């Protein structure tokens, strides 16, 4: 089944404790992205990647890191989480065929709480 | 990407047709119009995409007038399971800006028994 998976789905942590949220897709998509969703603010893009070893900042990259060492994986790293990073996070992927570039496939989400 | 404007919320009843209109006055020539659906605590899901006139798939229809400054998502005979938030996005397939999806507040559709 074609899908985007994220782990963990739920995480409660404390300020300053480094964490990684994994994202994996099995559709051989070149493009991957991370979003956060907050009440009243909608979905905002954190980082995106056009291909292996190619990443770029989205609208709200502060406090986050990403890496793209393999095509299928795009982990989101919070080196020193803070309470304002409490949010619902979504990973998404998309092919870069030029035909469906707006169609992104989203993962199930990771609900992160930073105390 | 062009900014979009949608109603914040809509109510309907099972079996009715629902039309959600989105305004995108500054849409560019190369921009496509895409709609996503999001259920609570789930990721958005692609519904339909179009450039002009009418597009129909198994889930919905998308009507785009000639000036393309607005579009209407039509959901035929809605059921309770159609209760969700619907997002209208406008983006360019071919340019460097295509890779950024800017989600607005969306339209919260509530379907009642």
PDB file of N, CA and C in Angstrom, chain A residues 26-108:
ATOM      1  N   UNK A  26       6.907   5.113   0.680  1.00  0.00           N
ATOM      2  CA  UNK A  26       7.229   3.961  -0.165  1.00  0.00           C
ATOM      3  C   UNK A  26       6.800   4.166  -1.610  1.00  0.00           C
ATOM      4  N   UNK A  27       6.658   5.428  -2.024  1.00  0.00           N
ATOM      5  CA  UNK A  27       6.185   5.727  -3.368  1.00  0.00           C
ATOM      6  C   UNK A  27       7.294   6.221  -4.289  1.00  0.00           C
ATOM      7  N   UNK A  28       8.528   6.186  -3.803  1.00  0.00           N
ATOM      8  CA  UNK A  28       9.678   6.632  -4.591  1.00  0.00           C
ATOM      9  C   UNK A  28       9.557   8.113  -4.994  1.00  0.00           C
ATOM     10  N   UNK A  29       8.941   8.893  -4.124  1.00  0.00           N
ATOM     11  CA  UNK A  29       8.769  10.321  -4.409  1.00  0.00           C
ATOM     12  C   UNK A  29      10.059  11.088  -4.162  1.00  0.00           C
ATOM     13  N   UNK A  30      10.312  12.048  -5.059  1.00  0.00           N
ATOM     14  CA  UNK A  30      11.497  12.888  -4.887  1.00  0.00           C
ATOM     15  C   UNK A  30      11.285  13.940  -3.802  1.00  0.00           C
ATOM     16  N   UNK A  31      10.097  14.488  -3.765  1.00  0.00           N
ATOM     17  CA  UNK A  31       9.820  15.637  -2.909  1.00  0.00           C
ATOM     18  C   UNK A  31       9.221  15.189  -1.585  1.00  0.00           C
ATOM     19  N   UNK A  32       9.769  15.723  -0.477  1.00  0.00           N
ATOM     20  CA  UNK A  32       9.211  15.481   0.848  1.00  0.00           C
ATOM     21  C   UNK A  32       9.209  16.780   1.632  1.00  0.00           C
ATOM     22  N   UNK A  33       8.296  16.860   2.593  1.00  0.00           N
ATOM     23  CA  UNK A  33       8.122  18.119   3.307  1.00  0.00           C
ATOM     24  C   UNK A  33       7.590  17.867   4.705  1.00  0.00           C
ATOM     25  N   UNK A  34       7.868  18.811   5.608  1.00  0.00           N
ATOM     26  CA  UNK A  34       7.310  18.783   6.951  1.00  0.00           C
ATOM     27  C   UNK A  34       6.470  20.027   7.177  1.00  0.00           C
ATOM     28  N   UNK A  35       5.307  19.818   7.833  1.00  0.00           N
ATOM     29  CA  UNK A  35       4.408  20.909   8.190  1.00  0.00           C
ATOM     30  C   UNK A  35       4.085  20.786   9.670  1.00  0.00           C
ATOM     31  N   UNK A  36       3.745  21.922  10.245  1.00  0.00           N
ATOM     32  CA  UNK A  36       3.147  21.897  11.563  1.00  0.00           C
ATOM     33  C   UNK A  36       1.785  22.567  11.486  1.00  0.00           C
ATOM     34  N   UNK A  37       0.864  22.067  12.294  1.00  0.00           N
ATOM     35  CA  UNK A  37      -0.492  22.608  12.276  1.00  0.00           C
ATOM     36  C   UNK A  37      -0.871  23.052  13.677  1.00  0.00           C
ATOM     37  N   UNK A  38      -1.251  24.300  13.783  1.00  0.00           N
ATOM     38  CA  UNK A  38      -1.627  24.884  15.056  1.00  0.00           C
ATOM     39  C   UNK A  38      -2.991  25.537  14.927  1.00  0.00           C
ATOM     40  N   UNK A  39      -3.786  25.491  15.974  1.00  0.00           N
ATOM     41  CA  UNK A  39      -5.126  26.091  15.924  1.00  0.00           C
ATOM     42  C   UNK A  39      -5.064  27.558  15.516  1.00  0.00           C
ATOM     43  N   UNK A  40      -5.874  27.917  14.543  1.00  0.00           N
ATOM     44  CA  UNK A  40      -5.928  29.307  14.101  1.00  0.00           C
ATOM     45  C   UNK A  40      -4.834  29.714  13.142  1.00  0.00           C
ATOM     46  N   UNK A  41      -3.832  28.859  12.968  1.00  0.00           N
ATOM     47  CA  UNK A  41      -2.714  29.197  12.082  1.00  0.00           C
ATOM     48  C   UNK A  41      -2.633  28.288  10.864  1.00  0.00           C
ATOM     49  N   UNK A  42      -3.439  27.265  10.845  1.00  0.00           N
ATOM     50  CA  UNK A  42      -3.425  26.359   9.698  1.00  0.00           C
ATOM     51  C   UNK A  42      -2.139  25.558   9.619  1.00  0.00           C
ATOM     52  N   UNK A  43      -1.866  25.050   8.442  1.00  0.00           N
ATOM     53  CA  UNK A  43      -0.646  24.273   8.210  1.00  0.00           C
ATOM     54  C   UNK A  43       0.457  25.192   7.690  1.00  0.00           C
ATOM     55  N   UNK A  44       1.616  25.078   8.284  1.00  0.00           N
ATOM     56  CA  UNK A  44       2.757  25.888   7.862  1.00  0.00           C
ATOM     57  C   UNK A  44       3.946  24.979   7.565  1.00  0.00           C
ATOM     58  N   UNK A  45       4.626  25.291   6.482  1.00  0.00           N
ATOM     59  CA  UNK A  45       5.722  24.440   6.062  1.00  0.00           C
ATOM     60  C   UNK A  45       6.985  24.734   6.859  1.00  0.00           C
ATOM     61  N   UNK A  46       7.661  23.679   7.318  1.00  0.00           N
ATOM     62  CA  UNK A  46       8.873  23.828   8.122  1.00  0.00           C
ATOM     63  C   UNK A  46      10.109  23.704   7.236  1.00  0.00           C
ATOM     64  N   UNK A  47      10.244  22.578   6.577  1.00  0.00           N
ATOM     65  CA  UNK A  47      11.347  22.311   5.657  1.00  0.00           C
ATOM     66  C   UNK A  47      10.809  21.450   4.526  1.00  0.00           C
ATOM     67  N   UNK A  48      11.512  21.476   3.406  1.00  0.00           N
ATOM     68  CA  UNK A  48      11.192  20.575   2.321  1.00  0.00           C
ATOM     69  C   UNK A  48      12.471  20.089   1.663  1.00  0.00           C
ATOM     70  N   UNK A  49      12.319  19.030   0.881  1.00  0.00           N
ATOM     71  CA  UNK A  49      13.472  18.433   0.206  1.00  0.00           C
ATOM     72  C   UNK A  49      13.075  18.030  -1.203  1.00  0.00           C
ATOM     73  N   UNK A  50      13.859  18.469  -2.159  1.00  0.00           N
ATOM     74  CA  UNK A  50      13.569  18.149  -3.549  1.00  0.00           C
ATOM     75  C   UNK A  50      14.149  16.800  -3.958  1.00  0.00           C
ATOM     76  N   UNK A  51      15.154  16.344  -3.221  1.00  0.00           N
ATOM     77  CA  UNK A  51      15.759  15.041  -3.526  1.00  0.00           C
ATOM     78  C   UNK A  51      16.811  14.745  -2.479  1.00  0.00           C
ATOM     79  N   UNK A  52      17.474  13.639  -2.603  1.00  0.00           N
ATOM     80  CA  UNK A  52      18.498  13.253  -1.634  1.00  0.00           C
ATOM     81  C   UNK A  52      19.550  14.354  -1.531  1.00  0.00           C
ATOM     82  N   UNK A  53      19.851  14.708  -0.289  1.00  0.00           N
ATOM     83  CA  UNK A  53      20.867  15.713   0.028  1.00  0.00           C
ATOM     84  C   UNK A  53      20.480  17.121  -0.419  1.00  0.00           C
ATOM     85  N   UNK A  54      19.225  17.335  -0.786  1.00  0.00           N
ATOM     86  CA  UNK A  54      18.758  18.667  -1.175  1.00  0.00           C
ATOM     87  C   UNK A  54      17.610  19.069  -0.266  1.00  0.00           C
ATOM     88  N   UNK A  55      17.860  20.010   0.631  1.00  0.00           N
ATOM     89  CA  UNK A  55      16.818  20.471   1.550  1.00  0.00           C
ATOM     90  C   UNK A  55      16.785  21.989   1.561  1.00  0.00           C
ATOM     91  N   UNK A  56      15.642  22.540   1.946  1.00  0.00           N
ATOM     92  CA  UNK A  56      15.511  23.993   2.011  1.00  0.00           C
ATOM     93  C   UNK A  56      14.473  24.370   3.047  1.00  0.00           C
ATOM     94  N   UNK A  57      14.600  25.594   3.532  1.00  0.00           N
ATOM     95  CA  UNK A  57      13.706  26.072   4.581  1.00  0.00           C
ATOM     96  C   UNK A  57      12.335  26.415   4.028  1.00  0.00           C
ATOM     97  N   UNK A  58      11.327  26.141   4.859  1.00  0.00           N
ATOM     98  CA  UNK A  58       9.980  26.583   4.561  1.00  0.00           C
ATOM     99  C   UNK A  58       9.694  27.894   5.264  1.00  0.00           C
ATOM    100  N   UNK A  59       8.497  28.044   5.761  1.00  0.00           N
ATOM    101  CA  UNK A  59       8.100  29.301   6.393  1.00  0.00           C
ATOM    102  C   UNK A  59       8.518  29.409   7.853  1.00  0.00           C
ATOM    103  N   UNK A  60       8.599  28.283   8.543  1.00  0.00           N
ATOM    104  CA  UNK A  60       8.889  28.300   9.982  1.00  0.00           C
ATOM    105  C   UNK A  60       9.983  27.308  10.347  1.00  0.00           C
ATOM    106  N   UNK A  61      11.218  27.501   9.867  1.00  0.00           N
ATOM    107  CA  UNK A  61      12.280  26.509  10.095  1.00  0.00           C
ATOM    108  C   UNK A  61      13.007  26.630  11.434  1.00  0.00           C
ATOM    109  N   UNK A  62      12.818  27.729  12.149  1.00  0.00           N
ATOM    110  CA  UNK A  62      13.601  27.954  13.364  1.00  0.00           C
ATOM    111  C   UNK A  62      13.341  26.869  14.397  1.00  0.00           C
ATOM    112  N   UNK A  63      14.425  26.304  14.920  1.00  0.00           N
ATOM    113  CA  UNK A  63      14.327  25.281  15.945  1.00  0.00           C
ATOM    114  C   UNK A  63      14.244  23.869  15.408  1.00  0.00           C
ATOM    115  N   UNK A  64      14.300  23.729  14.104  1.00  0.00           N
ATOM    116  CA  UNK A  64      14.192  22.411  13.468  1.00  0.00           C
ATOM    117  C   UNK A  64      15.376  22.147  12.555  1.00  0.00           C
ATOM    118  N   UNK A  65      15.682  20.869  12.385  1.00  0.00           N
ATOM    119  CA  UNK A  65      16.654  20.429  11.395  1.00  0.00           C
ATOM    120  C   UNK A  65      16.061  19.247  10.664  1.00  0.00           C
ATOM    121  N   UNK A  66      16.543  19.034   9.449  1.00  0.00           N
ATOM    122  CA  UNK A  66      16.124  17.870   8.678  1.00  0.00           C
ATOM    123  C   UNK A  66      17.344  17.292   7.985  1.00  0.00           C
ATOM    124  N   UNK A  67      17.179  16.081   7.499  1.00  0.00           N
ATOM    125  CA  UNK A  67      18.215  15.470   6.669  1.00  0.00           C
ATOM    126  C   UNK A  67      17.537  14.585   5.637  1.00  0.00           C
ATOM    127  N   UNK A  68      18.195  14.397   4.508  1.00  0.00           N
ATOM    128  CA  UNK A  68      17.651  13.529   3.459  1.00  0.00           C
ATOM    129  C   UNK A  68      18.810  12.718   2.887  1.00  0.00           C
ATOM    130  N   UNK A  69      19.155  11.687   3.606  1.00  0.00           N
ATOM    131  CA  UNK A  69      20.253  10.823   3.194  1.00  0.00           C
ATOM    132  C   UNK A  69      19.785   9.701   2.272  1.00  0.00           C
ATOM    133  N   UNK A  70      18.512   9.367   2.389  1.00  0.00           N
ATOM    134  CA  UNK A  70      17.918   8.362   1.520  1.00  0.00           C
ATOM    135  C   UNK A  70      16.639   8.956   0.945  1.00  0.00           C
ATOM    136  N   UNK A  71      16.266   8.467  -0.209  1.00  0.00           N
ATOM    137  CA  UNK A  71      15.099   9.013  -0.880  1.00  0.00           C
ATOM    138  C   UNK A  71      13.825   8.806  -0.062  1.00  0.00           C
ATOM    139  N   UNK A  72      13.691   7.686   0.602  1.00  0.00           N
ATOM    140  CA  UNK A  72      12.445   7.355   1.260  1.00  0.00           C
ATOM    141  C   UNK A  72      12.280   7.996   2.638  1.00  0.00           C
ATOM    142  N   UNK A  73      13.372   8.467   3.243  1.00  0.00           N
ATOM    143  CA  UNK A  73      13.300   8.955   4.626  1.00  0.00           C
ATOM    144  C   UNK A  73      13.609  10.443   4.745  1.00  0.00           C
ATOM    145  N   UNK A  74      12.872  11.099   5.625  1.00  0.00           N
ATOM    146  CA  UNK A  74      13.050  12.544   5.815  1.00  0.00           C
ATOM    147  C   UNK A  74      12.770  12.875   7.286  1.00  0.00           C
ATOM    148  N   UNK A  75      13.704  12.591   8.171  1.00  0.00           N
ATOM    149  CA  UNK A  75      13.474  12.824   9.595  1.00  0.00           C
ATOM    150  C   UNK A  75      13.489  14.296   9.966  1.00  0.00           C
ATOM    151  N   UNK A  76      12.677  14.626  10.948  1.00  0.00           N
ATOM    152  CA  UNK A  76      12.619  15.981  11.513  1.00  0.00           C
ATOM    153  C   UNK A  76      13.279  15.933  12.891  1.00  0.00           C
ATOM    154  N   UNK A  77      14.250  16.795  13.091  1.00  0.00           N
ATOM    155  CA  UNK A  77      15.042  16.785  14.315  1.00  0.00           C
ATOM    156  C   UNK A  77      14.810  18.073  15.092  1.00  0.00           C
ATOM    157  N   UNK A  78      14.506  17.912  16.376  1.00  0.00           N
ATOM    158  CA  UNK A  78      14.405  19.058  17.269  1.00  0.00           C
ATOM    159  C   UNK A  78      15.553  18.932  18.254  1.00  0.00           C
ATOM    160  N   UNK A  79      16.579  19.744  18.065  1.00  0.00           N
ATOM    161  CA  UNK A  79      17.793  19.634  18.883  1.00  0.00           C
ATOM    162  C   UNK A  79      17.523  20.000  20.340  1.00  0.00           C
ATOM    163  N   UNK A  80      16.755  21.033  20.550  1.00  0.00           N
ATOM    164  CA  UNK A  80      16.446  21.487  21.908  1.00  0.00           C
ATOM    165  C   UNK A  80      14.997  21.974  21.931  1.00  0.00           C
ATOM    166  N   UNK A  81      14.070  21.047  22.048  1.00  0.00           N
ATOM    167  CA  UNK A  81      12.649  21.416  21.952  1.00  0.00           C
ATOM    168  C   UNK A  81      12.233  22.429  23.019  1.00  0.00           C
ATOM    169  N   UNK A  82      11.312  23.275  22.631  1.00  0.00           N
ATOM    170  CA  UNK A  82      10.741  24.240  23.566  1.00  0.00           C
ATOM    171  C   UNK A  82       9.224  24.129  23.513  1.00  0.00           C
ATOM    172  N   UNK A  83       8.530  24.628  24.527  1.00  0.00           N
ATOM    173  CA  UNK A  83       7.079  24.502  24.582  1.00  0.00           C
ATOM    174  C   UNK A  83       6.367  25.068  23.356  1.00  0.00           C
ATOM    175  N   UNK A  84       6.937  26.088  22.716  1.00  0.00           N
ATOM    176  CA  UNK A  84       6.261  26.651  21.537  1.00  0.00           C
ATOM    177  C   UNK A  84       6.349  25.735  20.317  1.00  0.00           C
ATOM    178  N   UNK A  85       7.020  24.610  20.459  1.00  0.00           N
ATOM    179  CA  UNK A  85       7.040  23.617  19.396  1.00  0.00           C
ATOM    180  C   UNK A  85       6.009  22.511  19.628  1.00  0.00           C
ATOM    181  N   UNK A  86       5.222  22.683  20.655  1.00  0.00           N
ATOM    182  CA  UNK A  86       4.073  21.794  20.850  1.00  0.00           C
ATOM    183  C   UNK A  86       3.113  22.008  19.702  1.00  0.00           C
ATOM    184  N   UNK A  87       2.850  20.936  18.958  1.00  0.00           N
ATOM    185  CA  UNK A  87       2.051  21.087  17.748  1.00  0.00           C
ATOM    186  C   UNK A  87       1.730  19.722  17.168  1.00  0.00           C
ATOM    187  N   UNK A  88       0.950  19.738  16.100  1.00  0.00           N
ATOM    188  CA  UNK A  88       0.667  18.543  15.314  1.00  0.00           C
ATOM    189  C   UNK A  88       1.517  18.630  14.055  1.00  0.00           C
ATOM    190  N   UNK A  89       2.352  17.627  13.825  1.00  0.00           N
ATOM    191  CA  UNK A  89       3.302  17.653  12.713  1.00  0.00           C
ATOM    192  C   UNK A  89       2.901  16.648  11.634  1.00  0.00           C
ATOM    193  N   UNK A  90       3.003  17.102  10.389  1.00  0.00           N
ATOM    194  CA  UNK A  90       2.706  16.242   9.258  1.00  0.00           C
ATOM    195  C   UNK A  90       3.878  16.194   8.299  1.00  0.00           C
ATOM    196  N   UNK A  91       4.176  14.990   7.850  1.00  0.00           N
ATOM    197  CA  UNK A  91       5.137  14.792   6.782  1.00  0.00           C
ATOM    198  C   UNK A  91       4.351  14.543   5.497  1.00  0.00           C
ATOM    199  N   UNK A  92       4.889  14.984   4.383  1.00  0.00           N
ATOM    200  CA  UNK A  92       4.206  14.777   3.111  1.00  0.00           C
ATOM    201  C   UNK A  92       5.225  14.474   2.029  1.00  0.00           C
ATOM    202  N   UNK A  93       4.784  13.794   0.982  1.00  0.00           N
ATOM    203  CA  UNK A  93       5.662  13.524  -0.151  1.00  0.00           C
ATOM    204  C   UNK A  93       4.908  13.739  -1.448  1.00  0.00           C
ATOM    205  N   UNK A  94       5.675  13.949  -2.504  1.00  0.00           N
ATOM    206  CA  UNK A  94       5.064  14.219  -3.800  1.00  0.00           C
ATOM    207  C   UNK A  94       6.032  13.842  -4.910  1.00  0.00           C
ATOM    208  N   UNK A  95       5.518  13.328  -6.020  1.00  0.00           N
ATOM    209  CA  UNK A  95       6.398  13.087  -7.151  1.00  0.00           C
ATOM    210  C   UNK A  95       6.737  14.401  -7.835  1.00  0.00           C
ATOM    211  N   UNK A  96       7.812  14.453  -8.548  1.00  0.00           N
ATOM    212  CA  UNK A  96       8.188  15.658  -9.282  1.00  0.00           C
ATOM    213  C   UNK A  96       8.141  15.371 -10.779  1.00  0.00           C
ATOM    214  N   UNK A  97       6.971  14.932 -11.198  1.00  0.00           N
ATOM    215  CA  UNK A  97       6.835  14.589 -12.605  1.00  0.00           C
ATOM    216  C   UNK A  97       6.476  15.781 -13.453  1.00  0.00           C
ATOM    217  N   UNK A  98       6.082  16.875 -12.788  1.00  0.00           N
ATOM    218  CA  UNK A  98       5.578  18.026 -13.525  1.00  0.00           C
ATOM    219  C   UNK A  98       4.101  17.901 -13.832  1.00  0.00           C
ATOM    220  N   UNK A  99       3.533  16.742 -13.501  1.00  0.00           N
ATOM    221  CA  UNK A  99       2.112  16.530 -13.771  1.00  0.00           C
ATOM    222  C   UNK A  99       1.279  16.644 -12.503  1.00  0.00           C
ATOM    223  N   UNK A 100       1.837  16.226 -11.384  1.00  0.00           N
ATOM    224  CA  UNK A 100       1.086  16.208 -10.133  1.00  0.00           C
ATOM    225  C   UNK A 100       1.826  16.927  -9.025  1.00  0.00           C
ATOM    226  N   UNK A 101       2.480  18.006  -9.369  1.00  0.00           N
ATOM    227  CA  UNK A 101       3.352  18.627  -8.384  1.00  0.00           C
ATOM    228  C   UNK A 101       2.603  19.249  -7.230  1.00  0.00           C
ATOM    229  N   UNK A 102       1.318  19.503  -7.410  1.00  0.00           N
ATOM    230  CA  UNK A 102       0.567  20.044  -6.287  1.00  0.00           C
ATOM    231  C   UNK A 102      -0.017  18.955  -5.415  1.00  0.00           C
ATOM    232  N   UNK A 103      -0.002  17.738  -5.846  1.00  0.00           N
ATOM    233  CA  UNK A 103      -0.633  16.662  -5.096  1.00  0.00           C
ATOM    234  C   UNK A 103       0.371  16.093  -4.116  1.00  0.00           C
ATOM    235  N   UNK A 104       0.185  16.415  -2.871  1.00  0.00           N
ATOM    236  CA  UNK A 104       1.051  15.885  -1.840  1.00  0.00           C
ATOM    237  C   UNK A 104       0.301  14.849  -1.025  1.00  0.00           C
ATOM    238  N   UNK A 105       1.015  13.817  -0.632  1.00  0.00           N
ATOM    239  CA  UNK A 105       0.455  12.719   0.149  1.00  0.00           C
ATOM    240  C   UNK A 105       0.955  12.881   1.581  1.00  0.00           C
ATOM    241  N   UNK A 106       0.024  13.000   2.494  1.00  0.00           N
ATOM    242  CA  UNK A 106       0.363  13.301   3.875  1.00  0.00           C
ATOM    243  C   UNK A 106       0.382  12.057   4.749  1.00  0.00           C
ATOM    244  N   UNK A 107       1.265  12.096   5.737  1.00  0.00           N
ATOM    245  CA  UNK A 107       1.291  11.061   6.742  1.00  0.00           C
ATOM    246  C   UNK A 107       0.191  11.263   7.770  1.00  0.00           C
ATOM    247  N   UNK A 108       0.081  10.374   8.750  1.00  0.00           N
ATOM    248  CA  UNK A 108      -1.007  10.419   9.725  1.00  0.00           C
ATOM    249  C   UNK A 108      -0.823  11.486  10.796  1.00  0.00           C
TER     250      UNK A 108
END
